[in-house]
Short mmCIF file of C-alpha atoms in Angstrom, two decimals:
data_model
loop_
_atom_site.label_atom_id
_atom_site.label_comp_id
_atom_site.label_asym_id
_atom_site.label_seq_id
_atom_site.Cartn_x
_atom_site.Cartn_y
_atom_site.Cartn_z
CA MET A 106 23.35 -43.12 20.70
CA GLU A 107 24.56 -40.14 22.02
CA TYR A 108 22.26 -37.30 19.53
CA ILE A 109 19.83 -38.76 21.62
CA ILE A 110 21.33 -38.84 25.07
CA ILE A 111 21.43 -34.44 23.44
CA ILE A 112 18.36 -34.47 22.57
CA ILE A 113 16.82 -35.27 25.73
CA THR A 114 19.17 -33.77 28.15
CA ALA A 115 18.48 -30.62 26.23
CA VAL A 116 14.79 -30.81 25.37
CA PHE A 117 13.66 -32.03 29.26
CA VAL A 118 16.54 -32.22 31.48
CA ASN A 119 18.52 -28.66 30.60
CA ASN A 120 15.73 -27.11 29.81
CA VAL A 121 16.05 -23.66 27.86
CA VAL A 122 13.29 -21.72 30.27
CA LEU A 123 12.62 -24.00 33.35
CA SER A 124 15.58 -24.57 34.73
CA GLN A 125 18.63 -22.70 33.36
CA PHE A 126 16.44 -18.98 33.16
CA LEU A 127 16.97 -17.89 29.92
CA GLY A 128 14.36 -17.08 27.14
CA ILE A 129 12.00 -16.08 29.15
CA CYS A 130 11.59 -12.47 28.67
CA PRO A 131 9.51 -14.31 25.62
CA PHE A 132 9.04 -16.66 27.41
CA LEU A 133 7.04 -14.42 29.26
CA GLY A 134 6.69 -11.97 26.87
CA VAL A 135 4.79 -14.28 24.15
CA SER A 136 3.41 -16.95 25.68
CA LYS A 137 -0.46 -15.83 25.04
CA LYS A 138 -2.10 -17.85 22.44
CA ILE A 139 -1.04 -20.93 20.86
CA SER A 140 0.35 -19.60 18.13
CA THR A 141 2.08 -17.27 18.32
CA ALA A 142 4.16 -19.09 21.13
CA PHE A 143 4.24 -21.76 18.25
CA GLY A 144 5.69 -19.40 15.87
CA MET A 145 8.20 -18.00 17.56
CA SER A 146 9.68 -21.39 18.27
CA LEU A 147 10.45 -22.30 15.76
CA ALA A 148 12.16 -18.94 14.56
CA LEU A 149 14.04 -19.89 17.41
CA VAL A 150 15.47 -23.54 16.43
CA LEU A 151 16.05 -21.74 12.78
CA VAL A 152 18.13 -18.79 14.04
CA MET A 153 19.85 -21.28 17.06
CA GLY A 154 21.19 -23.66 15.42
CA LEU A 155 22.85 -21.02 12.60
CA ALA A 156 24.08 -18.86 15.50
CA THR A 157 26.05 -21.31 17.23
CA LEU A 158 27.26 -23.14 14.11
CA VAL A 159 29.10 -19.35 12.74
CA THR A 160 29.74 -19.21 16.83
CA TYR A 161 31.43 -23.02 17.54
CA LEU A 162 34.00 -22.21 13.95
CA ILE A 163 34.55 -18.52 15.05
CA GLN A 164 35.28 -19.14 17.87
CA ASN A 165 37.49 -22.29 17.38
CA TYR A 166 39.14 -20.93 14.69
CA VAL A 167 39.05 -17.07 14.66
CA LEU A 168 38.71 -16.35 17.96
CA ILE A 169 41.66 -19.04 18.74
CA ASN A 170 43.66 -19.79 15.73
CA THR A 171 48.06 -18.74 13.99
CA TRP A 172 47.49 -14.63 13.02
CA PHE A 173 50.69 -13.75 11.64
CA GLY A 174 52.15 -16.45 12.85
CA GLU A 175 52.16 -16.29 16.50
CA LYS A 176 49.67 -18.05 18.35
CA MET A 177 46.35 -16.45 19.70
CA ASP A 178 44.03 -16.64 21.86
CA ILE A 179 41.23 -13.88 21.63
CA THR A 180 38.60 -15.85 23.63
CA PHE A 181 38.11 -12.00 25.15
CA MET A 182 36.38 -11.07 22.33
CA GLN A 183 33.92 -13.38 22.80
CA THR A 184 30.64 -11.69 24.56
CA ILE A 185 31.07 -8.60 21.44
CA VAL A 186 31.64 -10.64 18.18
CA PHE A 187 29.07 -13.01 19.46
CA ILE A 188 26.30 -10.23 19.68
CA LEU A 189 27.62 -8.46 16.74
CA VAL A 190 27.40 -11.79 14.69
CA ILE A 191 23.81 -12.42 15.99
CA ALA A 192 23.14 -9.70 15.40
CA ALA A 193 23.58 -9.74 11.59
CA LEU A 194 22.70 -13.74 11.55
CA VAL A 195 19.10 -12.97 12.57
CA GLN A 196 18.82 -9.53 10.13
CA MET A 197 20.50 -12.05 7.01
CA VAL A 198 18.17 -14.65 8.06
CA GLU A 199 15.26 -11.96 7.32
CA ILE A 200 16.51 -10.43 4.50
CA ILE A 201 17.15 -14.44 2.81
CA LEU A 202 13.30 -15.60 4.33
CA LYS A 203 11.91 -12.86 2.76
CA LYS A 204 13.51 -13.41 -0.02
CA ILE A 205 13.33 -16.63 -0.70
CA ASN A 206 9.73 -18.08 1.27
CA PRO A 207 7.77 -14.80 1.80
CA THR A 208 4.65 -17.21 3.77
CA LEU A 209 7.45 -18.44 5.96
CA TYR A 210 8.64 -14.60 6.36
CA GLN A 211 4.76 -13.86 7.07
CA ALA A 212 4.64 -16.58 9.74
CA LEU A 213 8.35 -16.01 11.63
CA GLY A 214 8.79 -12.19 9.94
CA ILE A 215 7.69 -9.83 12.94
CA PHE A 216 9.61 -12.70 15.63
CA LEU A 217 12.74 -12.29 13.90
CA PRO A 218 13.43 -9.00 15.28
CA LEU A 219 12.60 -10.23 19.00
CA ILE A 220 15.27 -12.88 18.60
CA THR A 221 18.80 -11.17 18.86
CA THR A 222 17.23 -9.41 21.68
CA ASN A 223 16.29 -13.24 23.57
CA CYS A 224 19.35 -14.04 25.55
CA ALA A 225 18.36 -18.10 24.76
CA VAL A 226 20.12 -17.15 21.15
CA LEU A 227 23.85 -15.76 22.91
CA GLY A 228 23.41 -18.46 26.17
CA ALA A 229 23.41 -21.25 23.94
CA ALA A 230 26.32 -19.63 21.38
CA LEU A 231 28.55 -19.41 25.09
CA ILE A 232 27.71 -22.30 26.72
CA VAL A 233 28.56 -25.03 24.02
CA VAL A 234 32.57 -23.23 23.64
CA THR A 235 33.03 -22.71 27.55
CA LYS A 236 31.51 -26.19 28.93
CA GLN A 237 32.00 -29.46 28.76
CA PHE A 238 29.64 -32.68 28.29
CA SER A 239 29.66 -36.08 29.55
CA PHE A 240 26.25 -37.46 27.49
CA GLY A 241 27.17 -40.68 28.72
CA ALA A 242 31.08 -40.85 28.17
CA GLU A 243 33.94 -39.08 29.09
CA PRO A 244 33.72 -35.30 29.23
CA HIS A 245 35.14 -33.84 26.25
CA MET A 246 33.78 -30.61 24.88
CA LEU A 247 31.35 -30.69 22.26
CA ASN A 248 32.72 -30.52 18.61
CA LEU A 249 30.28 -28.81 15.91
CA ALA A 250 27.43 -31.70 15.26
CA GLU A 251 26.84 -32.46 18.72
CA SER A 252 27.16 -28.64 19.71
CA VAL A 253 24.42 -27.26 16.67
CA VAL A 254 21.82 -30.23 18.05
CA TYR A 255 23.42 -29.26 21.44
CA SER A 256 21.50 -25.42 20.72
CA MET A 257 18.03 -26.74 18.38
CA SER A 258 17.14 -29.63 21.11
CA LEU A 259 17.47 -26.95 23.39
CA ALA A 260 15.61 -24.06 21.83
CA VAL A 261 12.80 -27.51 20.47
CA GLY A 262 13.29 -27.63 24.66
CA PHE A 263 11.50 -23.11 24.73
CA GLY A 264 9.35 -25.03 22.57
CA VAL A 265 7.87 -27.49 23.97
CA ALA A 266 7.63 -24.73 27.45
CA ILE A 267 5.95 -22.06 26.23
CA ILE A 268 3.06 -24.00 23.78
CA LEU A 269 2.56 -25.76 27.46
CA PHE A 270 2.50 -23.15 28.95
CA ALA A 271 0.45 -21.17 26.29
CA GLY A 272 -1.62 -22.66 26.28
CA MET A 273 -2.52 -22.45 30.34
CA ARG A 274 -2.61 -18.69 29.92
CA GLU A 275 -4.98 -19.52 27.76
CA GLN A 276 -6.78 -20.95 30.02
CA MET A 277 -6.11 -18.80 32.50
CA GLU A 278 -8.13 -16.26 30.48
CA LEU A 279 -10.57 -17.33 31.32
CA SER A 280 -11.33 -17.91 35.74
CA ASN A 281 -11.27 -14.74 37.88
CA VAL A 282 -7.55 -13.46 38.62
CA PRO A 283 -7.60 -12.27 42.26
CA LYS A 284 -6.88 -8.23 40.73
CA SER A 285 -3.04 -7.65 43.03
CA LEU A 286 -1.94 -11.46 40.99
CA LYS A 287 -3.44 -9.40 37.61
CA GLY A 288 -0.59 -9.69 34.88
CA THR A 289 2.87 -10.95 35.33
CA PRO A 290 2.18 -12.98 38.72
CA ILE A 291 -0.06 -14.96 38.00
CA ALA A 292 2.23 -16.18 35.31
CA LEU A 293 5.66 -16.44 36.34
CA ILE A 294 3.42 -18.77 39.01
CA THR A 295 2.20 -20.81 36.56
CA ALA A 296 5.28 -20.89 35.69
CA GLY A 297 7.16 -22.33 38.73
CA LEU A 298 4.58 -25.00 39.39
CA LEU A 299 5.33 -25.95 34.97
CA ALA A 300 9.66 -25.75 36.05
CA LEU A 301 8.35 -27.92 39.38
CA ALA A 302 6.86 -30.17 36.75
CA PHE A 303 10.38 -30.47 35.13
CA MET A 304 12.40 -30.85 38.49
CA GLY A 305 10.59 -34.40 37.31
CA PHE A 306 13.25 -35.16 34.30
CA GLN A 307 16.16 -34.42 36.72
CA GLY A 308 18.34 -37.38 37.06
CA ILE A 309 16.18 -40.01 33.75
CA VAL A 310 20.16 -39.23 31.93
CA MET B 262 17.68 18.94 43.59
CA SER B 263 15.10 18.70 39.65
CA LYS B 264 18.12 16.74 38.95
CA PHE B 265 17.85 13.82 41.57
CA LYS B 266 14.48 13.00 41.00
CA TYR B 267 15.96 10.59 38.09
CA LEU B 268 17.77 8.65 40.81
CA ILE B 269 14.25 8.38 43.01
CA GLU B 270 12.17 7.01 40.22
CA GLY B 271 15.21 4.81 39.08
CA ILE B 272 14.35 2.83 42.92
CA VAL B 273 10.35 2.86 42.92
CA LYS B 274 8.02 4.35 39.91
CA ASN B 275 10.31 2.81 37.26
CA ASN B 276 12.13 -0.17 39.69
CA PRO B 277 12.97 -2.41 36.63
CA THR B 278 11.95 -5.78 37.81
CA PHE B 279 8.70 -4.48 39.53
CA VAL B 280 7.37 -1.67 37.42
CA LEU B 281 8.64 -2.33 33.74
CA VAL B 282 9.88 -6.20 34.66
CA LEU B 283 12.91 -6.00 32.74
CA GLY B 284 15.54 -8.25 32.72
CA MET B 285 13.80 -12.02 33.80
CA CYS B 286 16.91 -14.04 33.26
CA PRO B 287 19.19 -12.67 35.81
CA THR B 288 17.17 -11.97 38.68
CA LEU B 289 15.47 -14.66 38.44
CA ALA B 290 19.04 -16.64 37.52
CA THR B 291 20.87 -15.75 40.26
CA THR B 292 19.40 -15.04 43.18
CA THR B 293 20.16 -18.77 44.58
CA SER B 294 21.31 -16.26 47.67
CA ALA B 295 21.09 -12.61 48.39
CA MET B 296 25.30 -12.66 48.34
CA ASN B 297 24.44 -13.92 44.70
CA GLY B 298 21.52 -11.51 43.91
CA MET B 299 23.33 -8.24 45.23
CA GLY B 300 26.90 -9.16 42.97
CA MET B 301 24.85 -9.34 39.94
CA GLY B 302 22.66 -6.54 40.36
CA ALA B 303 26.11 -4.24 41.16
CA ALA B 304 27.75 -5.92 37.70
CA THR B 305 24.38 -4.80 35.74
CA MET B 306 24.64 -0.94 37.82
CA ALA B 307 28.59 -0.41 36.75
CA VAL B 308 27.53 -1.79 32.96
CA LEU B 309 24.83 0.32 32.66
CA ILE B 310 25.95 3.97 34.67
CA CYS B 311 28.91 3.06 32.25
CA SER B 312 26.94 2.74 28.38
CA ASN B 313 24.69 5.20 29.88
CA MET B 314 26.80 8.26 30.46
CA VAL B 315 28.98 6.73 26.61
CA ILE B 316 25.87 6.78 24.53
CA SER B 317 24.05 9.84 26.46
CA LEU B 318 28.22 11.37 24.95
CA LEU B 319 27.86 10.06 21.35
CA ALA B 320 23.79 10.35 20.52
CA PRO B 321 23.45 12.91 18.65
CA ILE B 322 27.14 11.24 16.28
CA ILE B 323 25.76 7.83 15.95
CA PRO B 324 22.86 7.83 12.76
CA ASP B 325 20.26 7.40 13.32
CA LYS B 326 19.62 4.11 11.53
CA VAL B 327 22.98 1.72 12.87
CA ARG B 328 21.92 3.06 16.78
CA ILE B 329 21.07 0.22 17.99
CA PRO B 330 24.32 -2.26 16.66
CA CYS B 331 26.13 1.43 17.96
CA TYR B 332 24.23 0.83 21.49
CA ILE B 333 25.93 -2.26 21.73
CA VAL B 334 28.67 -3.02 21.10
CA VAL B 335 29.34 0.16 23.55
CA ILE B 336 27.61 -2.11 25.81
CA ALA B 337 29.58 -5.44 25.56
CA ALA B 338 32.97 -3.46 25.68
CA PHE B 339 32.29 -2.42 29.61
CA VAL B 340 30.56 -6.02 29.81
CA THR B 341 34.33 -7.37 28.99
CA VAL B 342 35.14 -4.37 31.57
CA VAL B 343 32.73 -5.81 34.61
CA GLN B 344 34.19 -9.46 32.82
CA PHE B 345 37.78 -8.64 33.37
CA VAL B 346 37.71 -6.91 37.07
CA MET B 347 35.01 -9.44 37.66
CA GLN B 348 37.43 -11.99 37.60
CA ALA B 349 40.35 -10.56 39.48
CA PHE B 350 38.88 -9.21 42.16
CA THR B 351 35.64 -11.47 43.15
CA PRO B 352 36.79 -15.16 41.45
CA ALA B 353 34.33 -16.61 43.39
CA LEU B 354 31.68 -15.03 42.70
CA TYR B 355 32.56 -14.99 38.54
CA GLU B 356 32.01 -18.55 38.60
CA THR B 357 29.06 -18.81 40.97
CA LEU B 358 27.01 -16.31 38.28
CA GLY B 359 28.71 -17.17 34.89
CA ILE B 360 27.05 -16.99 31.87
CA PHE B 361 25.00 -14.44 32.91
CA ILE B 362 27.65 -12.14 32.69
CA PRO B 363 28.06 -12.07 29.68
CA LEU B 364 24.50 -12.02 28.96
CA ILE B 365 24.61 -8.92 30.66
CA VAL B 366 24.74 -7.28 27.03
CA VAL B 367 21.77 -9.42 26.15
CA ASN B 368 19.90 -7.56 29.10
CA CYS B 369 16.97 -5.93 27.68
CA ILE B 370 17.23 -3.47 31.27
CA VAL B 371 20.50 -1.58 30.22
CA LEU B 372 19.85 -1.21 26.54
CA GLY B 373 16.08 -0.05 27.17
CA ARG B 374 17.43 2.39 29.13
CA ALA B 375 20.01 3.57 26.30
CA GLU B 376 17.25 3.81 24.35
CA ALA B 377 14.37 5.33 25.87
CA PHE B 378 16.36 8.25 27.75
CA ALA B 379 20.78 8.67 27.25
CA ASN B 380 20.12 9.09 23.45
CA LYS B 381 17.99 12.19 24.94
CA HIS B 382 19.41 13.47 28.01
CA SER B 383 22.32 15.10 28.79
CA VAL B 384 25.29 13.06 30.56
CA LEU B 385 25.16 13.64 34.75
CA GLU B 386 21.39 13.22 33.78
CA SER B 387 22.07 9.21 31.87
CA ALA B 388 24.90 8.61 35.26
CA LEU B 389 21.52 9.26 37.43
CA ASP B 390 19.33 7.93 35.93
CA GLY B 391 22.29 4.77 35.45
CA ILE B 392 22.89 4.87 39.28
CA GLY B 393 18.65 5.07 39.91
CA ILE B 394 17.63 1.93 38.12
CA GLY B 395 20.67 0.21 38.93
CA ILE B 396 19.98 0.55 42.82
CA GLY B 397 16.38 -0.19 41.62
CA PHE B 398 17.49 -3.02 40.78
CA THR B 399 20.37 -4.26 42.75
CA ILE B 400 17.20 -3.70 45.08
CA ALA B 401 15.63 -6.25 44.31
CA LEU B 402 17.78 -9.18 43.44
CA THR B 403 18.98 -8.73 46.94
CA CYS B 404 14.89 -9.06 48.05
CA ILE B 405 14.33 -11.69 46.21
CA GLY B 406 17.52 -13.65 47.51
CA LEU B 407 17.33 -13.04 50.61
CA VAL B 408 13.22 -14.96 50.62
CA ARG B 409 15.03 -17.42 48.84
CA GLU B 410 17.96 -17.98 51.13
CA VAL B 411 16.28 -17.21 54.13
CA LEU B 412 12.81 -20.82 53.24
CA GLY B 413 15.68 -22.65 51.16
CA ASN B 414 19.28 -22.47 53.07
CA LEU B 415 17.40 -21.38 56.42
CA SER B 416 20.66 -18.40 56.30
CA VAL B 417 21.36 -15.04 55.98
CA PHE B 418 24.31 -13.43 53.79
CA ASP B 419 25.60 -16.71 53.44
CA HIS B 420 25.42 -17.29 58.02
CA LYS B 421 23.33 -20.04 58.49
CA PHE B 422 20.72 -18.95 61.67
CA ALA B 423 19.78 -22.72 62.11
CA SER B 424 21.46 -26.16 61.24
CA SER B 425 18.47 -27.56 59.85
CA ASP B 426 18.26 -27.31 56.13
CA GLY B 427 15.80 -25.95 54.83
CA MET B 428 13.23 -25.88 51.64
CA LEU B 429 15.57 -26.69 48.87
CA VAL B 430 12.44 -25.61 46.77
CA PHE B 431 13.05 -22.16 46.94
CA VAL B 432 16.77 -22.40 45.90
CA LEU B 433 16.04 -24.64 43.00
CA ALA B 434 14.22 -23.15 39.73
CA PRO B 435 10.28 -23.82 40.62
CA GLY B 436 11.08 -21.49 43.60
CA ALA B 437 12.36 -18.63 41.86
CA PHE B 438 9.97 -18.23 39.76
CA LEU B 439 7.60 -18.28 43.20
CA VAL B 440 9.49 -15.50 45.40
CA LEU B 441 9.93 -13.80 42.84
CA GLY B 442 5.92 -14.17 41.54
CA TYR B 443 4.99 -13.40 44.80
CA LEU B 444 6.71 -10.56 45.82
CA MET B 445 5.51 -8.72 42.98
CA VAL B 446 1.85 -9.26 44.54
CA ILE B 447 3.08 -8.25 47.29
CA PHE B 448 4.65 -4.88 45.78
CA ASN B 449 1.64 -4.80 44.06
CA LYS B 450 -0.51 -4.64 47.11
CA ILE B 451 1.89 -2.03 48.08
CA LYS B 452 1.21 0.54 44.90
CA GLY B 453 -2.89 -0.01 45.42
CA LYS B 454 -3.23 1.21 48.81
CA LYS B 455 -0.93 4.19 47.50
CA ASN B 456 -2.67 5.44 45.29
CA ALA B 457 -6.66 4.38 45.87
#
């Protein structure tokens, strides 16, 4: 039951793009066609799940641990360590995917380098290790399984938002937009209206 | 004088928010008030100036193939420093900006300037570029923050000018997209007139 609440919260209520403002760059950048938007979100689900798994373990078993007989808390190194690990991980996923599943690599390959600088990945990794969540129970730090489910659901939320948005933009290509609104401004205003719609989910959990 | 143009270019011609459309996440997320926008802009500017200078110094000795990870390490180090400084001197602002301070690492403006400018220019030029782009970013963030604050909370720099509530939606998520969208329209309109 708790996992269902986590998934609904992450996908709709705390939608990563429309209410937490993470991953806006790919949201605006690769949303011109539904098919690319779909590929991007699929790659993101994979990478965010893996990245959270690895960074969670690093946070709890490397940064906070007993080293040389002394209890150490070097969480101030979080930012540097996480971004390097994520960058290396994305590179590794790319290489492995190329080897074991060339068709999937064809579909997702071009999106993987972009994902390193997607703030949703680092953002989710930082959120799950620093914030307390309640999800119907007492406020608590998430455990490993909950963290991975939460951040993969965030990526699914990204997918829902970007696919809806890409559909709207495909339609917008055909309509007559005033000159100064063309391009990014009209996209932002559309995203604003979409965010307004997503506000309706607030308070359902 | 010729060096001075790097500073000016960053503010108007290469404005990171309105022209280059980079670093959208902090732009939208932290501009709930003019003060927050300014704080975020200043933090990014500090990181940008330092990383630009260090990267322009290191560029000749960094092998071309591993340059991006090297830049990221330099940027991440300065972000950690800024994080400490803000935690010590402006704890309230640090709390409000929250996760978006560590996320300066993945702000495309910082890495973008390192890759597009700092690694082929001198230290002084890179510093000036950092200051210019930083000021451009800060001005943009403060403007967006100001508009959202005036409409959403009826206040200017946290001073309320009317006792009633504003249109709350402008402080919430959708308002960020709408305000930035319409400010961009105004910016395009002015720029279009100048060019014509």
